[in-house]
CSV table of C-alpha atoms in Angstrom, one decimal:
chain,number,residue,atom,x,y,z
J,1,MET,CA,162.1,193.4,263.4
J,2,THR,CA,164.8,195.5,264.9
J,3,ALA,CA,166.9,194.5,267.9
J,4,ALA,CA,165.3,197.2,270.0
J,5,VAL,CA,161.8,195.9,269.2
J,6,ARG,CA,162.9,192.3,270.0
J,7,ARG,CA,164.5,193.5,273.3
J,8,ARG,CA,161.3,195.4,274.3
J,9,ASN,CA,159.1,192.3,273.5
J,10,GLY,CA,161.4,190.2,275.5
J,11,GLN,CA,161.2,192.6,278.5
J,12,LYS,CA,157.4,192.6,278.2
J,13,SER,CA,157.3,188.8,278.3
J,14,LEU,CA,159.6,188.6,281.2
J,15,ALA,CA,157.5,191.2,283.1
J,16,ALA,CA,154.3,189.3,282.4
J,17,LEU,CA,156.0,186.2,283.8
J,18,LEU,CA,157.6,187.8,286.8
J,19,PHE,CA,154.5,189.8,288.0
J,20,PRO,CA,152.4,186.9,289.2
J,21,LEU,CA,155.4,185.3,290.8
J,22,THR,CA,156.3,188.5,292.6
J,23,LEU,CA,152.7,189.0,293.7
J,24,ALA,CA,152.6,185.4,295.1
J,25,LEU,CA,155.8,185.9,297.0
J,26,ALA,CA,154.7,189.2,298.4
J,27,LEU,CA,151.4,187.6,299.6
J,28,LEU,CA,153.2,184.7,301.2
J,29,ALA,CA,155.8,187.0,302.8
J,30,LEU,CA,153.0,188.9,304.6
J,31,ASP,CA,151.8,185.6,306.3
J,32,GLU,CA,148.5,187.3,307.1
J,33,PRO,CA,145.5,185.0,307.2
J,34,THR,CA,143.6,187.2,304.8
J,35,ALA,CA,146.4,187.3,302.3
J,36,VAL,CA,146.8,183.5,302.5
J,37,ALA,CA,143.0,183.1,302.1
J,38,ALA,CA,143.1,185.5,299.1
J,39,TRP,CA,145.9,183.5,297.5
J,40,ASN,CA,144.0,180.2,298.1
J,41,ARG,CA,140.9,181.7,296.4
J,42,ALA,CA,142.8,182.9,293.4
J,43,ALA,CA,144.6,179.6,293.1
J,44,GLU,CA,141.3,177.7,293.2
J,45,ALA,CA,139.7,180.0,290.6
J,46,VAL,CA,142.7,179.5,288.3
J,47,SER,CA,142.5,175.7,288.8
J,48,VAL,CA,138.7,175.6,288.1
J,49,GLY,CA,139.2,177.7,284.9
J,50,TRP,CA,142.1,175.6,283.7
J,51,ASN,CA,140.1,172.4,284.3
J,52,ALA,CA,137.2,173.7,282.3
J,53,VAL,CA,139.5,174.7,279.4
J,54,ARG,CA,141.3,171.3,279.5
J,55,ALA,CA,137.9,169.5,279.6
J,56,GLN,CA,136.8,171.5,276.6
J,57,TRP,CA,139.9,170.6,274.6
J,58,THR,CA,139.6,166.9,275.5
J,59,ARG,CA,136.0,166.7,274.4
J,60,GLY,CA,136.7,168.7,271.3
J,61,GLY,CA,133.7,171.0,271.9
J,62,PRO,CA,132.6,173.8,274.2
J,63,ALA,CA,131.9,173.0,277.8
J,64,ARG,CA,128.2,173.2,278.5
J,65,ALA,CA,125.6,172.1,281.0
J,66,ASP,CA,123.4,169.1,280.2
J,67,ALA,CA,120.4,170.7,278.4
J,68,GLU,CA,118.4,167.5,278.6
J,69,THR,CA,117.8,167.8,282.4
J,70,HIS,CA,114.2,168.9,282.8
J,71,ASP,CA,113.6,168.4,286.5
J,72,GLY,CA,116.2,171.0,287.5
J,73,PRO,CA,115.7,174.6,288.4
J,74,VAL,CA,115.6,175.8,284.8
J,75,LEU,CA,112.1,175.5,283.2
J,76,GLN,CA,112.7,174.6,279.6
J,77,GLY,CA,111.4,172.3,276.8
J,78,ALA,CA,108.0,171.1,275.8
J,79,PHE,CA,105.1,170.3,278.1
J,80,ALA,CA,101.8,168.7,277.1
J,81,ALA,CA,98.4,169.9,278.3
J,82,ALA,CA,97.5,168.0,281.4
J,83,ASP,CA,93.7,168.6,281.4
J,84,GLY,CA,90.9,169.4,279.0
J,85,PRO,CA,90.7,173.2,279.7
J,86,THR,CA,94.4,173.5,279.1
J,87,ARG,CA,94.2,171.4,275.9
J,88,THR,CA,91.4,173.7,274.6
J,89,THR,CA,93.0,177.0,275.6
J,90,THR,CA,96.6,176.5,274.6
J,91,GLY,CA,97.6,172.9,273.9
J,92,GLN,CA,101.2,172.1,274.3
J,93,VAL,CA,103.6,174.8,275.6
J,94,ASP,CA,107.3,175.2,274.8
J,95,PHE,CA,109.5,177.0,277.3
J,96,ILE,CA,112.4,178.7,275.4
J,97,ARG,CA,114.4,180.8,277.8
J,98,ALA,CA,112.0,183.5,279.0
J,99,GLU,CA,109.5,182.9,276.2
J,100,LEU,CA,106.5,180.6,276.2
J,101,ARG,CA,105.1,179.4,272.8
J,102,PHE,CA,101.7,177.7,272.7
J,103,ALA,CA,100.7,175.1,270.1
J,104,GLY,CA,97.2,176.6,270.0
J,105,GLY,CA,98.8,179.9,268.8
J,106,GLY,CA,100.5,182.9,270.3
J,107,GLY,CA,103.3,183.3,272.7
J,108,LEU,CA,104.3,185.2,275.8
J,109,LYS,CA,107.6,187.1,276.2
J,110,THR,CA,108.4,187.4,279.8
J,111,ARG,CA,111.0,188.7,282.2
J,112,PRO,CA,111.6,187.5,285.8
J,113,HIS,CA,109.9,189.5,288.6
J,114,ARG,CA,110.5,187.5,291.8
J,115,ILE,CA,110.2,184.2,293.5
J,116,ALA,CA,107.1,183.9,295.7
J,117,PHE,CA,106.4,181.1,298.2
J,118,GLY,CA,103.3,179.1,299.0
J,119,ARG,CA,103.2,180.8,302.5
J,120,GLU,CA,101.9,183.9,300.7
J,121,ALA,CA,98.2,183.3,301.5
J,122,ALA,CA,96.6,184.3,298.1
J,123,LEU,CA,99.2,182.6,295.9
J,124,GLY,CA,99.4,179.5,298.1
J,125,ARG,CA,95.6,179.0,297.8
J,126,LEU,CA,95.6,179.5,294.0
J,127,TYR,CA,98.4,177.0,293.5
J,128,GLY,CA,97.5,174.6,296.3
J,129,ALA,CA,101.1,175.1,297.4
J,130,GLU,CA,102.8,174.2,300.6
J,131,ALA,CA,104.5,177.0,302.6
J,132,ASP,CA,108.0,176.4,301.1
J,133,ASP,CA,106.9,175.7,297.5
J,134,GLN,CA,108.4,178.3,295.1
J,135,ILE,CA,106.3,180.1,292.5
J,136,GLU,CA,108.1,182.0,289.8
J,137,LEU,CA,106.4,185.3,289.0
J,138,ARG,CA,107.2,186.8,285.6
J,139,GLN,CA,106.1,190.1,284.0
J,140,VAL,CA,104.6,189.7,280.5
J,141,LEU,CA,106.3,192.1,278.0
J,142,ALA,CA,104.9,194.0,275.0
J,143,GLY,CA,104.7,191.9,271.8
J,144,SER,CA,103.1,188.9,273.5
J,145,THR,CA,100.3,187.5,271.4
J,146,ALA,CA,98.7,184.8,273.6
J,147,GLY,CA,95.2,186.1,274.6
J,148,LEU,CA,94.9,184.2,277.8
J,149,CYS,CA,92.7,186.8,279.6
J,150,GLN,CA,89.5,187.1,277.6
J,151,GLY,CA,91.4,187.4,274.4
J,152,VAL,CA,94.1,189.8,275.8
J,153,ALA,CA,97.6,189.0,276.8
J,154,PRO,CA,98.1,188.8,280.6
J,155,GLY,CA,100.2,191.3,282.5
J,156,TRP,CA,101.8,188.7,284.7
J,157,ILE,CA,102.2,184.9,284.9
J,158,GLY,CA,103.0,182.7,287.8
J,159,LEU,CA,104.7,179.3,287.3
J,160,ARG,CA,104.9,176.5,289.8
J,161,GLN,CA,107.0,173.5,288.8
J,162,ASP,CA,106.5,170.2,290.7
J,163,GLY,CA,108.7,167.6,289.1
J,164,GLY,CA,107.3,166.9,285.6
J,165,ARG,CA,104.2,169.1,286.2
J,166,VAL,CA,103.8,172.9,285.7
J,167,THR,CA,100.9,175.0,286.8
J,168,LEU,CA,100.7,178.4,285.0
J,169,ILE,CA,98.3,181.1,286.2
J,170,ALA,CA,97.8,184.1,284.1
J,171,PHE,CA,97.0,187.4,285.8
J,172,ARG,CA,95.5,190.5,284.3
J,173,ALA,CA,97.6,193.6,283.8
J,174,GLY,CA,97.9,195.7,286.9
J,175,PRO,CA,99.9,195.4,290.1
J,176,PRO,CA,102.1,192.3,290.4
J,177,PRO,CA,100.5,189.1,291.9
J,178,GLY,CA,100.7,189.2,295.7
J,179,PRO,CA,99.0,191.1,298.5
J,180,ALA,CA,98.4,194.2,296.4
J,181,ALA,CA,96.7,192.4,293.5
J,182,SER,CA,92.9,192.3,293.3
J,183,SER,CA,91.1,189.0,293.8
J,184,GLU,CA,89.9,189.3,290.1
J,185,ALA,CA,93.4,189.4,288.8
J,186,PRO,CA,93.9,185.7,288.0
J,187,CYS,CA,92.2,185.0,284.7
J,188,VAL,CA,93.2,181.4,283.8
J,189,ILE,CA,94.8,178.4,285.4
J,190,LEU,CA,96.6,176.0,283.0
J,191,ASN,CA,98.2,172.7,283.9
J,192,TYR,CA,101.0,171.0,281.9
J,193,ARG,CA,103.0,167.8,282.2
J,194,ARG,CA,106.3,166.6,280.7
């Protein structure tokens, strides 16, 4: 390495070190509340990131959320059939990201549509939901093989999780579940438990 290349690399390192310091001094010199707030947010973000990296190094593995928590907002894992019709129709279901795999055969590939609430009259009655209960509506994608609607894959599903219990309602293809859907749209109600 020539002296010129070493000098250039040294200057780059010095610039990389001095830039954040200069920026911090400029923000503090302004003494504006927004500048100070911006500096505090940046410092907090750097601190959180550094703590995550340090925790990863200490544990010797990647930082990750506890995947064994099943009562949280993410619906995942295996659920057993909670009643006879569900046992006959699908058996156990495994929630793997946005995919549902049924022990009785077939699966559904889905994507999120919206979160509905029990206060929506038609959905609230179907689920027996209170006004603030959440119902996750998902669109069923092509390639789904579970024939829940008279042997055909549904167009939509709705999921309501209540602790360790999940109610799945399959809806025929057509408009999404809600006020615009026809009253014949729901084709099966399935109940599962952890």
